[in-house]
mmCIF file of C-alpha atoms in Angstrom:
data_model
loop_
_atom_site.group_PDB
_atom_site.id
_atom_site.type_symbol
_atom_site.label_atom_id
_atom_site.label_comp_id
_atom_site.label_asym_id
_atom_site.label_seq_id
_atom_site.Cartn_x
_atom_site.Cartn_y
_atom_site.Cartn_z
ATOM 1 C CA MET A 1 0.000 0.000 0.000
ATOM 2 C CA SER A 2 1.390 3.385 -1.033
ATOM 3 C CA ILE A 3 -0.309 6.364 0.589
ATOM 4 C CA GLY A 4 -0.666 9.463 -1.563
ATOM 5 C CA TRP A 5 -0.138 12.631 0.488
ATOM 6 C CA GLY A 6 -1.632 16.006 -0.248
ATOM 7 C CA PHE A 7 0.210 18.895 1.406
ATOM 8 C CA VAL A 8 -1.625 22.073 2.414
ATOM 9 C CA GLY A 9 0.943 24.852 2.791
ATOM 10 C CA THR A 10 4.404 25.280 1.282
ATOM 11 C CA GLY A 11 6.483 26.810 4.093
ATOM 12 C CA GLY A 12 9.642 25.579 5.753
ATOM 13 C CA ILE A 13 8.041 22.854 7.862
ATOM 14 C CA ALA A 14 6.200 21.510 4.804
ATOM 15 C CA ARG A 15 9.507 21.249 2.950
ATOM 16 C CA ASP A 16 11.123 19.442 5.887
ATOM 17 C CA VAL A 17 8.293 16.912 6.038
ATOM 18 C CA ALA A 18 8.301 16.467 2.259
ATOM 19 C CA GLY A 19 12.015 15.665 2.419
ATOM 20 C CA ALA A 20 11.357 13.128 5.163
ATOM 21 C CA LEU A 21 8.530 11.588 3.133
ATOM 22 C CA ASP A 22 11.067 10.500 0.530
ATOM 23 C CA LEU A 23 12.717 8.400 3.270
ATOM 24 C CA ALA A 24 9.549 6.994 4.875
ATOM 25 C CA PRO A 25 8.392 3.719 3.304
ATOM 26 C CA GLY A 26 4.743 3.480 2.360
ATOM 27 C CA GLY A 27 4.008 7.027 1.226
ATOM 28 C CA ARG A 28 4.560 9.474 -1.619
ATOM 29 C CA LEU A 29 3.845 13.108 -2.398
ATOM 30 C CA ALA A 30 0.721 13.223 -4.591
ATOM 31 C CA ALA A 31 -0.433 16.847 -4.507
ATOM 32 C CA VAL A 32 0.198 20.306 -3.067
ATOM 33 C CA ALA A 33 -2.298 23.090 -2.364
ATOM 34 C CA SER A 34 -1.566 26.761 -1.758
ATOM 35 C CA ARG A 35 -3.610 29.952 -2.082
ATOM 36 C CA ASP A 36 -0.953 30.925 -4.625
ATOM 37 C CA VAL A 37 -0.952 28.145 -7.213
ATOM 38 C CA ASP A 38 2.493 29.257 -8.436
ATOM 39 C CA ARG A 39 3.882 28.543 -4.967
ATOM 40 C CA ALA A 40 2.308 25.107 -5.125
ATOM 41 C CA ARG A 41 3.940 24.494 -8.499
ATOM 42 C CA ARG A 42 7.327 25.602 -7.180
ATOM 43 C CA PHE A 43 6.947 23.209 -4.235
ATOM 44 C CA VAL A 44 6.656 20.205 -6.555
ATOM 45 C CA PRO A 45 10.072 18.564 -7.075
ATOM 46 C CA ASP A 46 11.567 19.057 -10.531
ATOM 47 C CA GLY A 47 10.482 16.420 -12.984
ATOM 48 C CA ARG A 48 7.607 15.107 -10.853
ATOM 49 C CA GLN A 49 4.748 15.081 -13.355
ATOM 50 C CA ASP A 50 2.740 12.821 -11.059
ATOM 51 C CA VAL A 51 2.335 15.504 -8.348
ATOM 52 C CA GLY A 52 -0.650 17.830 -8.706
ATOM 53 C CA ALA A 53 -0.407 21.549 -7.871
ATOM 54 C CA TYR A 54 -3.611 23.305 -6.834
ATOM 55 C CA GLY A 55 -4.723 26.795 -5.880
ATOM 56 C CA SER A 56 -7.300 25.605 -3.329
ATOM 57 C CA VAL A 57 -7.793 22.850 -0.788
ATOM 58 C CA GLU A 58 -11.088 21.871 -2.429
ATOM 59 C CA GLU A 59 -9.384 21.211 -5.762
ATOM 60 C CA MET A 60 -6.725 19.102 -4.095
ATOM 61 C CA LEU A 61 -9.273 17.054 -2.136
ATOM 62 C CA ALA A 62 -10.982 16.175 -5.426
ATOM 63 C CA ASP A 63 -7.764 14.557 -6.655
ATOM 64 C CA PRO A 64 -8.310 10.760 -6.366
ATOM 65 C CA SER A 65 -4.587 10.165 -5.829
ATOM 66 C CA VAL A 66 -4.753 11.931 -2.430
ATOM 67 C CA ASP A 67 -5.322 9.469 0.425
ATOM 68 C CA ALA A 68 -4.038 11.571 3.321
ATOM 69 C CA VAL A 69 -3.606 15.283 3.954
ATOM 70 C CA TYR A 70 -0.822 17.037 5.844
ATOM 71 C CA VAL A 71 -1.831 20.513 7.046
ATOM 72 C CA ALA A 72 1.176 22.837 7.387
ATOM 73 C CA THR A 73 -0.401 26.285 7.228
ATOM 74 C CA THR A 74 0.115 28.845 10.010
ATOM 75 C CA HIS A 75 -1.471 27.814 13.322
ATOM 76 C CA PRO A 76 -4.736 29.791 13.153
ATOM 77 C CA GLN A 77 -5.408 28.404 9.664
ATOM 78 C CA HIS A 78 -5.207 24.698 10.565
ATOM 79 C CA HIS A 79 -8.864 24.127 11.379
ATOM 80 C CA ALA A 80 -10.549 24.868 8.031
ATOM 81 C CA PRO A 81 -8.406 22.673 5.725
ATOM 82 C CA ALA A 82 -8.183 19.892 8.307
ATOM 83 C CA LYS A 83 -11.954 19.779 8.722
ATOM 84 C CA ALA A 84 -12.528 19.902 4.970
ATOM 85 C CA ALA A 85 -10.178 16.938 4.549
ATOM 86 C CA LEU A 86 -11.888 14.946 7.303
ATOM 87 C CA LEU A 87 -15.311 15.616 5.753
ATOM 88 C CA ALA A 88 -13.914 14.407 2.439
ATOM 89 C CA GLY A 89 -12.865 11.143 4.098
ATOM 90 C CA LYS A 90 -9.128 11.821 3.921
ATOM 91 C CA ALA A 91 -6.774 10.876 6.746
ATOM 92 C CA VAL A 92 -5.280 14.001 8.324
ATOM 93 C CA LEU A 93 -1.943 14.825 9.928
ATOM 94 C CA VAL A 94 -2.081 18.410 11.215
ATOM 95 C CA GLU A 95 0.850 20.455 12.454
ATOM 96 C CA LYS A 96 1.111 21.241 16.136
ATOM 97 C CA PRO A 97 -0.619 22.843 17.798
ATOM 98 C CA MET A 98 -3.618 21.241 16.126
ATOM 99 C CA THR A 99 -5.415 24.592 16.405
ATOM 100 C CA VAL A 100 -5.079 27.707 18.591
ATOM 101 C CA SER A 101 -8.303 27.145 20.519
ATOM 102 C CA LEU A 102 -9.739 24.335 22.572
ATOM 103 C CA ALA A 103 -13.069 24.599 20.746
ATOM 104 C CA ALA A 104 -11.481 24.183 17.313
ATOM 105 C CA THR A 105 -9.386 21.223 18.450
ATOM 106 C CA ARG A 106 -12.459 19.572 19.956
ATOM 107 C CA ASP A 107 -14.328 20.136 16.706
ATOM 108 C CA LEU A 108 -11.649 18.351 14.665
ATOM 109 C CA LEU A 109 -11.432 15.470 17.126
ATOM 110 C CA ASP A 110 -15.218 15.109 17.185
ATOM 111 C CA THR A 111 -15.426 15.230 13.393
ATOM 112 C CA ALA A 112 -12.742 12.560 13.005
ATOM 113 C CA ARG A 113 -14.466 10.303 15.526
ATOM 114 C CA GLU A 114 -17.927 10.758 14.016
ATOM 115 C CA ARG A 115 -16.656 10.149 10.483
ATOM 116 C CA GLY A 116 -14.331 7.305 11.424
ATOM 117 C CA VAL A 117 -11.382 9.063 9.766
ATOM 118 C CA PHE A 118 -7.765 9.101 10.963
ATOM 119 C CA LEU A 119 -6.546 12.312 12.620
ATOM 120 C CA MET A 120 -3.247 12.937 14.413
ATOM 121 C CA GLU A 121 -1.341 15.966 15.650
ATOM 122 C CA ALA A 122 2.161 16.167 14.156
ATOM 123 C CA TYR A 123 4.042 15.883 17.466
ATOM 124 C CA TRP A 124 7.008 14.334 15.675
ATOM 125 C CA THR A 125 9.284 14.323 18.719
ATOM 126 C CA ARG A 126 7.314 11.405 20.195
ATOM 127 C CA PHE A 127 8.581 9.093 17.444
ATOM 128 C CA LEU A 128 12.263 10.012 17.481
ATOM 129 C CA PRO A 129 14.696 7.277 18.557
ATOM 130 C CA GLY A 130 15.827 9.410 21.499
ATOM 131 C CA THR A 131 12.291 9.763 22.863
ATOM 132 C CA VAL A 132 11.529 6.080 22.300
ATOM 133 C CA ALA A 133 14.715 5.028 24.109
ATOM 134 C CA LEU A 134 13.996 7.436 26.975
ATOM 135 C CA LEU A 135 10.473 6.102 27.488
ATOM 136 C CA GLU A 136 11.707 2.506 27.331
ATOM 137 C CA LEU A 137 14.333 3.244 29.997
ATOM 138 C CA LEU A 138 11.741 4.867 32.251
ATOM 139 C CA GLY A 139 9.329 2.006 31.623
ATOM 140 C CA ARG A 140 11.944 -0.464 32.841
ATOM 141 C CA GLY A 141 12.182 1.473 36.079
ATOM 142 C CA GLU A 142 15.913 2.090 35.743
ATOM 143 C CA VAL A 143 15.710 5.327 37.745
ATOM 144 C CA GLY A 144 12.682 4.391 39.830
ATOM 145 C CA GLU A 145 9.372 6.222 39.943
ATOM 146 C CA VAL A 146 9.321 9.514 38.043
ATOM 147 C CA HIS A 147 8.149 12.465 40.128
ATOM 148 C CA GLY A 148 9.005 15.634 38.221
ATOM 149 C CA LEU A 149 9.976 17.359 35.010
ATOM 150 C CA HIS A 150 11.608 20.692 34.181
ATOM 151 C CA ALA A 151 11.612 21.653 30.496
ATOM 152 C CA ASP A 152 12.138 24.864 28.553
ATOM 153 C CA PHE A 153 12.385 26.043 24.972
ATOM 154 C CA GLY A 154 13.207 29.573 23.896
ATOM 155 C CA PHE A 155 15.360 32.059 22.039
ATOM 156 C CA PRO A 156 15.161 35.759 21.088
ATOM 157 C CA ALA A 157 12.929 35.879 18.005
ATOM 158 C CA PRO A 158 13.993 38.681 15.634
ATOM 159 C CA ASP A 159 11.399 40.962 14.069
ATOM 160 C CA SER A 160 11.997 39.222 10.743
ATOM 161 C CA LEU A 161 10.362 36.056 12.144
ATOM 162 C CA ALA A 162 6.826 37.363 11.696
ATOM 163 C CA ARG A 163 5.235 34.123 12.895
ATOM 164 C CA PHE A 164 6.319 35.013 16.440
ATOM 165 C CA HIS A 165 5.016 38.564 16.448
ATOM 166 C CA GLU A 166 1.729 38.665 14.553
ATOM 167 C CA PRO A 167 -1.491 37.364 16.166
ATOM 168 C CA ALA A 168 -3.020 36.661 12.740
ATOM 169 C CA ILE A 169 -0.469 33.912 12.080
ATOM 170 C CA GLY A 170 -0.302 32.465 15.595
ATOM 171 C CA GLY A 171 2.314 34.722 17.167
ATOM 172 C CA GLY A 172 3.906 34.248 20.577
ATOM 173 C CA SER A 173 6.182 31.675 22.164
ATOM 174 C CA LEU A 174 3.411 29.434 23.495
ATOM 175 C CA PHE A 175 1.870 28.294 20.207
ATOM 176 C CA ASP A 176 5.172 28.015 18.365
ATOM 177 C CA LEU A 177 7.435 26.511 21.032
ATOM 178 C CA GLY A 178 5.080 25.278 23.738
ATOM 179 C CA PRO A 179 4.124 21.926 22.175
ATOM 180 C CA TYR A 180 7.615 20.592 22.923
ATOM 181 C CA PRO A 181 7.948 21.063 26.705
ATOM 182 C CA VAL A 182 4.204 20.607 27.314
ATOM 183 C CA GLY A 183 4.110 17.610 24.981
ATOM 184 C CA LEU A 184 6.912 15.922 26.920
ATOM 185 C CA ALA A 185 5.058 16.465 30.197
ATOM 186 C CA LEU A 186 1.851 14.992 28.778
ATOM 187 C CA THR A 187 3.764 12.044 27.333
ATOM 188 C CA LEU A 188 5.319 11.272 30.725
ATOM 189 C CA PHE A 189 2.353 11.868 33.024
ATOM 190 C CA GLY A 190 -0.876 12.043 31.005
ATOM 191 C CA THR A 191 -3.748 14.433 31.673
ATOM 192 C CA PRO A 192 -2.851 17.043 34.317
ATOM 193 C CA SER A 193 -5.231 17.843 37.162
ATOM 194 C CA THR A 194 -3.989 21.405 37.698
ATOM 195 C CA VAL A 195 -2.521 24.117 35.455
ATOM 196 C CA ARG A 196 -1.000 27.354 36.764
ATOM 197 C CA VAL A 197 0.279 30.119 34.479
ATOM 198 C CA ALA A 198 2.507 33.200 34.639
ATOM 199 C CA GLY A 199 3.971 35.289 31.855
ATOM 200 C CA SER A 200 4.057 38.558 29.961
ATOM 201 C CA LEU A 201 2.709 39.978 26.703
ATOM 202 C CA ALA A 202 4.178 41.930 23.810
ATOM 203 C CA PRO A 203 2.524 45.184 22.662
ATOM 204 C CA SER A 204 0.725 43.206 19.917
ATOM 205 C CA GLY A 205 -0.933 41.056 22.588
ATOM 206 C CA VAL A 206 0.928 37.837 21.854
ATOM 207 C CA ASP A 207 2.921 36.293 24.681
ATOM 208 C CA ARG A 208 6.580 37.160 25.177
ATOM 209 C CA GLN A 209 7.149 34.324 27.605
ATOM 210 C CA VAL A 210 5.041 31.810 29.501
ATOM 211 C CA ALA A 211 5.757 29.751 32.611
ATOM 212 C CA LEU A 212 3.513 26.776 33.353
ATOM 213 C CA ALA A 213 3.215 24.684 36.514
ATOM 214 C CA LEU A 214 1.352 21.425 35.892
ATOM 215 C CA GLY A 215 0.269 18.957 38.540
ATOM 216 C CA TRP A 216 -1.128 15.427 38.529
ATOM 217 C CA ASP A 217 -3.193 13.439 41.001
ATOM 218 C CA SER A 218 -0.242 11.062 41.336
ATOM 219 C CA GLY A 219 1.747 13.863 42.958
ATOM 220 C CA ALA A 220 3.949 14.418 39.899
ATOM 221 C CA ALA A 221 4.703 18.013 38.928
ATOM 222 C CA ALA A 222 6.211 19.815 35.936
ATOM 223 C CA ALA A 223 7.741 23.286 35.579
ATOM 224 C CA LEU A 224 7.713 24.329 31.923
ATOM 225 C CA SER A 225 8.594 27.546 30.104
ATOM 226 C CA THR A 226 8.745 29.150 26.681
ATOM 227 C CA THR A 227 10.145 32.514 25.626
ATOM 228 C CA MET A 228 10.775 34.537 22.497
ATOM 229 C CA VAL A 229 12.840 37.212 24.257
ATOM 230 C CA ALA A 230 15.580 35.243 26.035
ATOM 231 C CA ARG A 231 17.973 32.443 25.251
ATOM 232 C CA THR A 232 17.447 29.290 27.283
ATOM 233 C CA PRO A 233 19.162 25.896 27.483
ATOM 234 C CA SER A 234 16.181 24.415 25.556
ATOM 235 C CA ARG A 235 16.494 21.095 27.316
ATOM 236 C CA ALA A 236 14.770 19.099 30.029
ATOM 237 C CA TRP A 237 15.533 17.115 33.123
ATOM 238 C CA ILE A 238 13.462 14.370 34.652
ATOM 239 C CA GLU A 239 13.501 13.744 38.391
ATOM 240 C CA ALA A 240 13.014 10.209 39.703
ATOM 241 C CA ALA A 241 13.365 8.294 42.955
ATOM 242 C CA GLU A 242 16.716 6.726 42.096
ATOM 243 C CA GLY A 243 18.295 9.283 39.795
ATOM 244 C CA TRP A 244 17.674 11.969 37.229
ATOM 245 C CA ILE A 245 17.901 12.277 33.463
ATOM 246 C CA GLU A 246 19.009 15.269 31.414
ATOM 247 C CA VAL A 247 17.476 15.432 27.924
ATOM 248 C CA GLY A 248 19.832 17.141 25.504
ATOM 249 C CA SER A 249 19.396 20.372 23.579
ATOM 250 C CA PRO A 250 17.611 21.268 21.400
ATOM 251 C CA LEU A 251 14.587 19.752 23.089
ATOM 252 C CA PRO A 252 12.499 19.156 19.917
ATOM 253 C CA ALA A 253 15.208 17.037 18.298
ATOM 254 C CA ALA A 254 15.590 14.670 21.291
ATOM 255 C CA PRO A 255 19.269 14.165 20.369
ATOM 256 C CA GLY A 256 20.010 12.027 23.415
ATOM 257 C CA PHE A 257 20.046 12.000 27.177
ATOM 258 C CA THR A 258 22.319 11.520 30.168
ATOM 259 C CA VAL A 259 21.269 9.246 33.012
ATOM 260 C CA HIS A 260 22.491 9.969 36.538
ATOM 261 C CA ARG A 261 21.883 7.082 38.942
ATOM 262 C CA THR A 262 22.610 7.289 42.627
ATOM 263 C CA GLY A 263 24.331 4.160 43.906
ATOM 264 C CA PRO A 264 23.895 2.585 47.358
ATOM 265 C CA ASP A 265 27.036 4.421 48.497
ATOM 266 C CA GLY A 266 25.612 7.761 47.342
ATOM 267 C CA THR A 267 27.915 8.100 44.332
ATOM 268 C CA ASP A 268 26.620 9.331 40.983
ATOM 269 C CA HIS A 269 26.818 6.845 38.099
ATOM 270 C CA VAL A 270 26.540 8.553 34.691
ATOM 271 C CA SER A 271 25.693 7.005 31.336
ATOM 272 C CA GLU A 272 25.377 8.805 27.997
ATOM 273 C CA HIS A 273 22.811 7.864 25.350
ATOM 274 C CA ASP A 274 23.289 9.445 21.897
ATOM 275 C CA HIS A 275 20.324 9.220 19.506
ATOM 276 C CA SER A 276 20.974 12.048 17.043
ATOM 277 C CA VAL A 277 19.303 11.534 13.653
ATOM 278 C CA ALA A 278 18.704 13.429 10.428
ATOM 279 C CA HIS A 279 15.292 13.904 8.803
ATOM 280 C CA GLY A 280 13.547 13.041 12.053
ATOM 281 C CA HIS A 281 10.038 13.599 10.673
ATOM 282 C CA ARG A 282 10.332 10.311 8.815
ATOM 283 C CA PHE A 283 9.670 8.333 11.993
ATOM 284 C CA MET A 284 6.360 10.148 12.476
ATOM 285 C CA LEU A 285 5.384 9.503 8.861
ATOM 286 C CA GLU A 286 6.268 5.827 9.150
ATOM 287 C CA HIS A 287 4.014 5.616 12.198
ATOM 288 C CA VAL A 288 1.123 7.224 10.318
ATOM 289 C CA HIS A 289 1.625 4.823 7.406
ATOM 290 C CA GLU A 290 1.507 1.896 9.832
ATOM 291 C CA CYS A 291 -1.676 3.229 11.426
ATOM 292 C CA LEU A 292 -3.401 3.707 8.073
ATOM 293 C CA THR A 293 -2.319 0.295 6.802
ATOM 294 C CA ALA A 294 -3.783 -1.231 9.972
ATOM 295 C CA GLY A 295 -7.047 0.654 9.472
ATOM 296 C CA LEU A 296 -6.720 2.737 12.645
ATOM 297 C CA THR A 297 -8.571 6.041 13.014
ATOM 298 C CA SER A 298 -6.207 7.452 15.653
ATOM 299 C CA SER A 299 -2.657 6.954 16.845
ATOM 300 C CA PRO A 300 -2.030 4.864 19.969
ATOM 301 C CA LEU A 301 0.976 7.092 20.761
ATOM 302 C CA VAL A 302 -0.111 10.672 19.954
ATOM 303 C CA THR A 303 -3.704 10.067 20.951
ATOM 304 C CA PRO A 304 -6.801 12.263 20.692
ATOM 305 C CA GLN A 305 -6.547 12.700 24.473
ATOM 306 C CA PHE A 306 -3.001 14.051 24.059
ATOM 307 C CA SER A 307 -4.265 16.690 21.620
ATOM 308 C CA LEU A 308 -7.188 17.563 23.888
ATOM 309 C CA ASP A 309 -4.845 17.913 26.877
ATOM 310 C CA LEU A 310 -2.407 20.109 24.938
ATOM 311 C CA ALA A 311 -5.244 22.347 23.759
ATOM 312 C CA THR A 312 -6.638 22.561 27.303
ATOM 313 C CA VAL A 313 -3.297 23.672 28.757
ATOM 314 C CA PHE A 314 -2.902 26.285 26.016
ATOM 315 C CA GLU A 315 -6.475 27.519 26.450
ATOM 316 C CA THR A 316 -5.823 28.024 30.161
ATOM 317 C CA ALA A 317 -2.711 30.080 29.387
ATOM 318 C CA VAL A 318 -4.551 32.177 26.786
ATOM 319 C CA ARG A 319 -7.336 33.015 29.212
ATOM 320 C CA GLU A 320 -5.208 33.662 32.278
ATOM 321 C CA LEU A 321 -2.677 35.870 30.474
ATOM 322 C CA GLY A 322 -5.122 37.489 28.059
ATOM 323 C CA ILE A 323 -3.117 36.428 25.000
ATOM 324 C CA THR A 324 -4.362 37.864 21.710
ATOM 325 C CA ARG A 325 -4.994 35.193 19.096
ATOM 326 C CA ALA A 326 -6.770 34.778 15.762
ATOM 327 C CA ALA A 327 -8.745 31.616 16.438
ATOM 328 C CA GLU A 328 -11.178 30.111 13.936
ATOM 329 C CA LEU A 329 -13.323 28.884 16.849
ATOM 330 C CA GLU A 330 -12.613 30.756 20.086
ATOM 331 C CA GLY A 331 -15.271 29.584 22.528
ATOM 332 C CA ALA A 332 -14.225 26.649 24.672
ATOM 333 C CA ASP A 333 -17.694 25.659 25.824
#
């Protein structure tokens, strides 16, 4: 089975994923859609006569060679093409965050469930070898019960990076960078029971930086932060009963981790685990191909509950800080 992918959007992330698609067995680029059809044509690799270029999502969805749709538009414009694809019966992989409002994310999840169509948020870090190895080590109990997480991701975003500064295209550090530290916390501990928020806003109303304190009924806690005005280590450390683990920088790439175990004599035993890879999106695409081949309508790893939890945490931050956003569906009720 070869899955024909239709890409919505032609920006940098779309090009990264298209490059990874060439390395992921089971799929191929079938079509590209952009509001500017010339951009769609330029996105198509030279000599690829079998790839359609369209000036609208509707035209692309009518192409019978498209089995699945990857939505890579700016954050506030995810909902409309993703929903159109789901209603057309196409499997959907949508960039993170799935949308910029809890209501819009719920709507996509509900539509996918009602239609019996595959939908997954493109949290690619979950499928990287470094993340897989980390979760396997924790699952074996090699550092005992995990109690806490500290994770950050940030850097000074220059004015030329408009996606950070303009509400209309999902500006702020939370929507752009937040899925990585928050996603790791949700992967480790599941649905949080409490969310506390602090931060500051830019004159445009988008967030400059956000600090999140998440808690779980188990007693686990996470301190997470994002910023577009300061440089941070962009890494994480996990606290456990019998040691701690430092996850290397940059956090999204999960390049490896260092395990510190405390021996019976109180000495620190250190082991390094290097899992650096190129074209890391291919592991996510391989997972989606496996899910579709198996006839699944959701991923068992990046689940609908994961996306709902991520959207809930973000919605809390938006409301408590008063972040300005351009959401397609704003109401959370």
